[in-house]
Amino acid sequence: MRVTLLQTDIVWEDKQENLRLLRKKLEMLRGEAEIVVLPETFSTGFSMNSRQLAEPVIGNTITTLRQWATEFQIAIAGSYIACNEDATSSTENHPYYNRAFFLTPEGEAYYYDKRHLFRMGKETEHFTAGSQRPIISYRGWNILLLVCYDLRFPVWSRNVNNEYDLLIYVANWPVPRRRVWDVLLQARALENICYVCGVNRVGTDNNQMSHSGGSVIYSPKGKLLASVPDNEEGTATAPLDLSALREFRQRFPAWKDAECFQINI
């Protein structure tokens, strides 16, 4: 499986411009990647303006991405600001979500609502936390898709009985806490005996938070397989080997000795 990191800057709260820029990048990746991973809230930046920016999954952003997944024959993963219905349809308080998506060329769509909301950035005041952690089945792989602050909570990503093979994090992770991003991504690969892909943005947002990137792919042994240079827009691709992963899990079955946790939501 060829996975591509797409590390980008984000135009603040401008969905159409971010989509326009993304299409140019996807055109260049046609035939080069099977999965392309975008940063968190790729179309708006990490905005708390959820009421004005939220869209349902039948809205323009996801509809456009689903069309492009088919057109370019690439699965696309990332997150955007979502609602379960049109938030402008009434004055009622709708729940809003930082919703991750995984859209396939075959027309399948999978969604995950960010569980751990970043309270220090007031995300808890503008979004609703998710409670489900779906495993995505795609071309023989099992994939877990999580969002940014989720990275700090290892129980939420615990790989019980090898239920997933690839763990993806999409993020807007700022420069002051960059070391946490670097360390924990590698740790998640080692402790869960899986491939880990982390994609972060670059640039400075309207909250004056700077982001340096650090988008990477790690092997189950913690080896760096691909990375995008810091502070630059760019891509990096790595081929992931499912047979090699299964062989390693057989030779080194540490997963058999791991505790099981019951998470109370």
mmCIF file of C-alpha atoms in Angstrom:
data_model
loop_
_atom_site.group_PDB
_atom_site.id
_atom_site.type_symbol
_atom_site.label_atom_id
_atom_site.label_comp_id
_atom_site.label_asym_id
_atom_site.label_seq_id
_atom_site.Cartn_x
_atom_site.Cartn_y
_atom_site.Cartn_z
ATOM 1 C CA MET A 1 0.000 0.000 0.000
ATOM 2 C CA ARG A 2 1.492 3.335 -1.080
ATOM 3 C CA VAL A 3 0.651 6.065 1.438
ATOM 4 C CA THR A 4 1.388 9.725 0.720
ATOM 5 C CA LEU A 5 1.784 12.501 3.282
ATOM 6 C CA LEU A 6 0.404 15.814 2.006
ATOM 7 C CA GLN A 7 1.842 18.557 4.213
ATOM 8 C CA THR A 8 0.293 21.934 3.409
ATOM 9 C CA ASP A 9 -0.377 25.414 4.642
ATOM 10 C CA ILE A 10 -4.094 26.239 5.064
ATOM 11 C CA VAL A 11 -5.859 29.412 3.946
ATOM 12 C CA TRP A 12 -7.855 30.544 6.979
ATOM 13 C CA GLU A 13 -11.593 29.759 6.713
ATOM 14 C CA ASP A 14 -11.506 29.732 2.889
ATOM 15 C CA LYS A 15 -12.936 26.384 1.798
ATOM 16 C CA GLN A 16 -12.998 27.092 -1.916
ATOM 17 C CA GLU A 17 -9.390 28.238 -2.073
ATOM 18 C CA ASN A 18 -8.171 25.264 -0.040
ATOM 19 C CA LEU A 19 -10.102 22.901 -2.307
ATOM 20 C CA ARG A 20 -8.668 24.616 -5.400
ATOM 21 C CA LEU A 21 -5.127 24.218 -4.096
ATOM 22 C CA LEU A 22 -5.768 20.614 -3.093
ATOM 23 C CA ARG A 23 -6.982 19.640 -6.541
ATOM 24 C CA LYS A 24 -3.696 20.811 -8.075
ATOM 25 C CA LYS A 25 -1.773 18.645 -5.621
ATOM 26 C CA LEU A 26 -3.963 15.588 -6.218
ATOM 27 C CA GLU A 27 -3.462 15.933 -9.965
ATOM 28 C CA MET A 28 0.282 15.601 -9.409
ATOM 29 C CA LEU A 29 -0.224 12.471 -7.282
ATOM 30 C CA ARG A 30 -2.375 10.626 -9.800
ATOM 31 C CA GLY A 31 -0.996 7.099 -10.149
ATOM 32 C CA GLU A 32 1.639 7.682 -7.466
ATOM 33 C CA ALA A 33 -0.340 6.973 -4.290
ATOM 34 C CA GLU A 34 -3.145 4.742 -3.044
ATOM 35 C CA ILE A 35 -3.905 6.790 0.082
ATOM 36 C CA VAL A 36 -3.313 10.525 0.448
ATOM 37 C CA VAL A 37 -3.478 11.980 3.969
ATOM 38 C CA LEU A 38 -4.288 15.656 4.564
ATOM 39 C CA PRO A 39 -3.891 17.742 7.750
ATOM 40 C CA GLU A 40 -6.678 18.224 10.296
ATOM 41 C CA THR A 41 -9.403 20.731 9.258
ATOM 42 C CA PHE A 42 -7.667 20.995 5.903
ATOM 43 C CA SER A 43 -10.328 23.274 4.375
ATOM 44 C CA THR A 44 -10.587 25.939 7.097
ATOM 45 C CA GLY A 45 -7.737 25.730 9.558
ATOM 46 C CA PHE A 46 -8.304 25.036 13.260
ATOM 47 C CA SER A 47 -11.139 27.544 13.565
ATOM 48 C CA MET A 48 -13.657 27.666 16.403
ATOM 49 C CA ASN A 49 -16.167 29.297 14.051
ATOM 50 C CA SER A 50 -18.022 25.997 13.857
ATOM 51 C CA ARG A 51 -21.528 27.344 13.384
ATOM 52 C CA GLN A 52 -20.629 29.264 10.217
ATOM 53 C CA LEU A 53 -18.224 26.712 8.742
ATOM 54 C CA ALA A 54 -19.836 23.338 9.483
ATOM 55 C CA GLU A 55 -21.183 21.171 6.666
ATOM 56 C CA PRO A 56 -22.962 17.814 6.650
ATOM 57 C CA VAL A 57 -21.372 14.910 4.808
ATOM 58 C CA ILE A 58 -23.649 15.694 1.852
ATOM 59 C CA GLY A 59 -22.214 19.228 1.698
ATOM 60 C CA ASN A 60 -19.864 20.609 -0.931
ATOM 61 C CA THR A 61 -16.562 19.706 0.766
ATOM 62 C CA ILE A 62 -17.124 15.971 1.156
ATOM 63 C CA THR A 63 -19.093 15.694 -2.101
ATOM 64 C CA THR A 64 -16.171 17.263 -3.958
ATOM 65 C CA LEU A 65 -13.582 15.055 -2.260
ATOM 66 C CA ARG A 66 -15.582 11.907 -3.013
ATOM 67 C CA GLN A 67 -15.668 12.880 -6.679
ATOM 68 C CA TRP A 68 -11.922 13.479 -6.686
ATOM 69 C CA ALA A 69 -11.207 10.160 -4.941
ATOM 70 C CA THR A 70 -12.919 8.425 -7.836
ATOM 71 C CA GLU A 71 -11.455 10.675 -10.522
ATOM 72 C CA PHE A 72 -7.851 10.311 -9.320
ATOM 73 C CA GLN A 73 -8.281 6.733 -8.026
ATOM 74 C CA ILE A 74 -6.892 7.731 -4.626
ATOM 75 C CA ALA A 75 -8.306 7.242 -1.133
ATOM 76 C CA ILE A 76 -8.341 10.598 0.691
ATOM 77 C CA ALA A 77 -8.125 11.042 4.479
ATOM 78 C CA GLY A 78 -8.256 14.189 6.601
ATOM 79 C CA SER A 79 -10.731 16.104 8.757
ATOM 80 C CA TYR A 80 -13.149 19.006 8.396
ATOM 81 C CA ILE A 81 -15.726 20.951 10.438
ATOM 82 C CA ALA A 82 -18.985 19.008 10.302
ATOM 83 C CA CYS A 83 -22.575 18.911 11.437
ATOM 84 C CA ASN A 84 -25.204 16.217 11.115
ATOM 85 C CA GLU A 85 -27.565 18.576 9.306
ATOM 86 C CA ASP A 86 -27.406 22.041 7.795
ATOM 87 C CA ALA A 87 -26.564 24.275 10.765
ATOM 88 C CA THR A 88 -28.083 27.289 9.001
ATOM 89 C CA SER A 89 -31.525 25.680 8.694
ATOM 90 C CA SER A 90 -32.730 26.932 12.085
ATOM 91 C CA THR A 91 -31.669 28.860 15.164
ATOM 92 C CA GLU A 92 -31.378 25.719 17.272
ATOM 93 C CA ASN A 93 -28.039 24.708 18.735
ATOM 94 C CA HIS A 94 -26.752 21.885 16.553
ATOM 95 C CA PRO A 95 -23.811 19.720 17.568
ATOM 96 C CA TYR A 96 -20.650 20.372 15.545
ATOM 97 C CA TYR A 97 -17.799 17.941 15.060
ATOM 98 C CA ASN A 98 -14.160 17.851 14.062
ATOM 99 C CA ARG A 99 -14.891 14.976 11.704
ATOM 100 C CA ALA A 100 -12.230 12.791 10.142
ATOM 101 C CA PHE A 101 -13.005 11.166 6.813
ATOM 102 C CA PHE A 102 -11.653 8.324 4.706
ATOM 103 C CA LEU A 103 -13.044 8.378 1.167
ATOM 104 C CA THR A 104 -12.251 5.607 -1.315
ATOM 105 C CA PRO A 105 -12.107 5.511 -5.120
ATOM 106 C CA GLU A 106 -14.854 2.887 -4.993
ATOM 107 C CA GLY A 107 -17.251 5.396 -3.413
ATOM 108 C CA GLU A 108 -17.089 4.175 0.176
ATOM 109 C CA ALA A 109 -16.990 6.806 2.930
ATOM 110 C CA TYR A 110 -15.948 6.359 6.561
ATOM 111 C CA TYR A 111 -16.147 8.988 9.307
ATOM 112 C CA TYR A 112 -14.776 9.463 12.815
ATOM 113 C CA ASP A 113 -15.637 12.347 15.151
ATOM 114 C CA LYS A 114 -12.641 13.511 17.183
ATOM 115 C CA ARG A 115 -12.896 12.085 20.685
ATOM 116 C CA HIS A 116 -10.398 14.249 22.579
ATOM 117 C CA LEU A 117 -11.204 17.909 22.029
ATOM 118 C CA PHE A 118 -8.403 20.380 22.705
ATOM 119 C CA ARG A 119 -9.781 22.302 25.673
ATOM 120 C CA MET A 120 -6.767 24.629 25.874
ATOM 121 C CA GLY A 121 -7.793 25.944 22.454
ATOM 122 C CA LYS A 122 -11.487 26.118 23.514
ATOM 123 C CA GLU A 123 -12.437 23.296 21.140
ATOM 124 C CA THR A 124 -14.639 21.853 23.906
ATOM 125 C CA GLU A 125 -16.748 25.030 23.795
ATOM 126 C CA HIS A 126 -17.502 24.820 20.069
ATOM 127 C CA PHE A 127 -17.506 21.113 19.192
ATOM 128 C CA THR A 128 -18.996 17.876 20.469
ATOM 129 C CA ALA A 129 -16.755 14.909 21.222
ATOM 130 C CA GLY A 130 -17.256 11.650 19.351
ATOM 131 C CA SER A 131 -17.789 8.333 21.095
ATOM 132 C CA GLN A 132 -17.130 5.746 18.378
ATOM 133 C CA ARG A 133 -13.787 4.472 17.095
ATOM 134 C CA PRO A 134 -14.461 2.696 13.789
ATOM 135 C CA ILE A 135 -11.921 0.445 12.107
ATOM 136 C CA ILE A 136 -11.750 1.017 8.348
ATOM 137 C CA SER A 137 -11.283 -1.976 6.041
ATOM 138 C CA TYR A 138 -9.583 -1.019 2.787
ATOM 139 C CA ARG A 139 -7.867 -3.276 0.252
ATOM 140 C CA GLY A 140 -7.017 -5.925 2.833
ATOM 141 C CA TRP A 141 -5.794 -3.432 5.432
ATOM 142 C CA ASN A 142 -7.473 -2.447 8.691
ATOM 143 C CA ILE A 143 -7.003 1.253 9.429
ATOM 144 C CA LEU A 144 -7.636 3.427 12.485
ATOM 145 C CA LEU A 145 -8.058 7.138 11.778
ATOM 146 C CA LEU A 146 -7.642 9.586 14.690
ATOM 147 C CA VAL A 147 -7.251 13.359 15.058
ATOM 148 C CA CYS A 148 -4.492 15.511 16.577
ATOM 149 C CA TYR A 149 -5.006 15.705 20.384
ATOM 150 C CA ASP A 150 -6.094 12.031 20.342
ATOM 151 C CA LEU A 151 -2.368 11.282 20.034
ATOM 152 C CA ARG A 152 -1.828 12.052 23.730
ATOM 153 C CA PHE A 153 -4.194 9.294 24.894
ATOM 154 C CA PRO A 154 -2.703 5.827 24.315
ATOM 155 C CA VAL A 155 -5.661 3.804 25.594
ATOM 156 C CA TRP A 156 -7.861 5.271 22.823
ATOM 157 C CA SER A 157 -5.422 3.951 20.205
ATOM 158 C CA ARG A 158 -4.695 0.599 21.916
ATOM 159 C CA ASN A 159 -4.434 -2.071 19.228
ATOM 160 C CA VAL A 160 -6.199 -5.004 20.897
ATOM 161 C CA ASN A 161 -5.463 -8.341 19.176
ATOM 162 C CA ASN A 162 -4.049 -6.558 16.129
ATOM 163 C CA GLU A 163 -7.438 -5.156 15.142
ATOM 164 C CA TYR A 164 -5.756 -2.606 12.876
ATOM 165 C CA ASP A 165 -2.590 -2.451 10.757
ATOM 166 C CA LEU A 166 -2.227 1.251 10.018
ATOM 167 C CA LEU A 167 -2.814 4.125 12.446
ATOM 168 C CA ILE A 168 -3.327 7.581 10.927
ATOM 169 C CA TYR A 169 -3.246 10.893 12.786
ATOM 170 C CA VAL A 170 -4.226 14.155 11.070
ATOM 171 C CA ALA A 171 -3.264 17.315 12.925
ATOM 172 C CA ASN A 172 -2.809 21.047 13.383
ATOM 173 C CA TRP A 173 0.008 20.549 15.914
ATOM 174 C CA PRO A 174 1.790 23.808 16.818
ATOM 175 C CA VAL A 175 5.500 24.495 17.124
ATOM 176 C CA PRO A 176 5.666 24.913 20.951
ATOM 177 C CA ARG A 177 4.585 21.295 21.463
ATOM 178 C CA ARG A 178 6.295 19.792 18.438
ATOM 179 C CA ARG A 179 8.513 17.422 20.458
ATOM 180 C CA VAL A 180 5.409 15.700 21.844
ATOM 181 C CA TRP A 181 4.225 15.029 18.286
ATOM 182 C CA ASP A 182 7.572 13.558 17.268
ATOM 183 C CA VAL A 183 7.973 11.304 20.295
ATOM 184 C CA LEU A 184 4.427 9.987 20.553
ATOM 185 C CA LEU A 185 4.027 9.090 16.874
ATOM 186 C CA GLN A 186 7.006 6.760 17.076
ATOM 187 C CA ALA A 187 5.789 5.403 20.409
ATOM 188 C CA ARG A 188 2.374 4.562 18.953
ATOM 189 C CA ALA A 189 4.026 2.514 16.212
ATOM 190 C CA LEU A 190 6.155 0.580 18.686
ATOM 191 C CA GLU A 191 3.504 -0.100 21.316
ATOM 192 C CA ASN A 192 0.776 -1.050 18.834
ATOM 193 C CA ILE A 193 3.021 -3.011 16.430
ATOM 194 C CA CYS A 194 1.604 -1.193 13.430
ATOM 195 C CA TYR A 195 2.465 1.354 10.788
ATOM 196 C CA VAL A 196 1.832 4.941 11.914
ATOM 197 C CA CYS A 197 1.228 7.916 9.646
ATOM 198 C CA GLY A 198 1.058 11.458 11.021
ATOM 199 C CA VAL A 199 0.277 14.501 8.881
ATOM 200 C CA ASN A 200 0.583 18.022 10.245
ATOM 201 C CA ARG A 201 0.160 21.417 8.600
ATOM 202 C CA VAL A 202 2.713 24.203 8.151
ATOM 203 C CA GLY A 203 2.306 27.980 8.356
ATOM 204 C CA THR A 204 0.771 30.378 10.852
ATOM 205 C CA ASP A 205 -2.974 30.478 11.447
ATOM 206 C CA ASN A 206 -5.201 33.383 12.471
ATOM 207 C CA ASN A 207 -4.654 32.491 16.125
ATOM 208 C CA GLN A 208 -0.981 33.309 15.534
ATOM 209 C CA MET A 209 -0.048 29.693 16.131
ATOM 210 C CA SER A 210 2.897 28.507 14.044
ATOM 211 C CA HIS A 211 3.105 24.970 12.664
ATOM 212 C CA SER A 212 6.303 23.386 11.392
ATOM 213 C CA GLY A 213 4.944 20.130 9.949
ATOM 214 C CA GLY A 214 6.761 16.977 10.944
ATOM 215 C CA SER A 215 4.652 14.715 8.749
ATOM 216 C CA VAL A 216 6.038 11.173 8.925
ATOM 217 C CA ILE A 217 5.430 7.464 8.452
ATOM 218 C CA TYR A 218 6.896 4.946 10.903
ATOM 219 C CA SER A 219 7.243 1.195 10.581
ATOM 220 C CA PRO A 220 6.045 -1.193 13.334
ATOM 221 C CA LYS A 221 9.655 -1.275 14.524
ATOM 222 C CA GLY A 222 9.757 2.511 14.836
ATOM 223 C CA LYS A 223 11.839 3.039 11.696
ATOM 224 C CA LEU A 224 11.242 6.291 9.842
ATOM 225 C CA LEU A 225 9.974 5.377 6.369
ATOM 226 C CA ALA A 226 9.023 8.790 4.985
ATOM 227 C CA SER A 227 9.033 12.423 6.067
ATOM 228 C CA VAL A 228 8.361 15.878 4.651
ATOM 229 C CA PRO A 229 10.900 18.650 5.402
ATOM 230 C CA ASP A 230 9.923 21.005 8.208
ATOM 231 C CA ASN A 231 8.258 24.326 7.380
ATOM 232 C CA GLU A 232 7.651 23.355 3.767
ATOM 233 C CA GLU A 233 4.642 22.341 1.772
ATOM 234 C CA GLY A 234 5.347 19.004 0.152
ATOM 235 C CA THR A 235 4.678 15.307 -0.108
ATOM 236 C CA ALA A 236 6.410 12.074 0.810
ATOM 237 C CA THR A 237 5.346 8.534 -0.052
ATOM 238 C CA ALA A 238 6.191 5.171 1.473
ATOM 239 C CA PRO A 239 5.191 1.637 0.432
ATOM 240 C CA LEU A 240 3.739 -0.303 3.369
ATOM 241 C CA ASP A 241 4.065 -4.106 3.443
ATOM 242 C CA LEU A 242 1.205 -5.985 5.093
ATOM 243 C CA SER A 243 2.904 -9.386 4.766
ATOM 244 C CA ALA A 244 6.014 -8.089 6.527
ATOM 245 C CA LEU A 245 3.852 -6.661 9.316
ATOM 246 C CA ARG A 246 2.070 -9.976 9.859
ATOM 247 C CA GLU A 247 5.358 -11.873 9.850
ATOM 248 C CA PHE A 248 6.832 -9.530 12.456
ATOM 249 C CA ARG A 249 3.765 -9.931 14.672
ATOM 250 C CA GLN A 250 4.220 -13.704 14.529
ATOM 251 C CA ARG A 251 7.934 -13.561 15.332
ATOM 252 C CA PHE A 252 7.513 -10.987 18.095
ATOM 253 C CA PRO A 253 3.991 -11.485 19.541
ATOM 254 C CA ALA A 254 4.154 -8.892 22.314
ATOM 255 C CA TRP A 255 0.501 -8.108 21.551
ATOM 256 C CA LYS A 256 -0.479 -11.408 23.222
ATOM 257 C CA ASP A 257 0.720 -10.049 26.581
ATOM 258 C CA ALA A 258 -1.057 -6.683 26.417
ATOM 259 C CA GLU A 259 -3.849 -5.835 28.848
ATOM 260 C CA CYS A 260 -7.331 -5.193 27.570
ATOM 261 C CA PHE A 261 -9.122 -2.009 28.637
ATOM 262 C CA GLN A 262 -12.773 -1.178 28.777
ATOM 263 C CA ILE A 263 -13.336 2.464 27.945
ATOM 264 C CA ASN A 264 -16.277 4.148 29.650
ATOM 265 C CA ILE A 265 -17.670 6.882 27.449
#
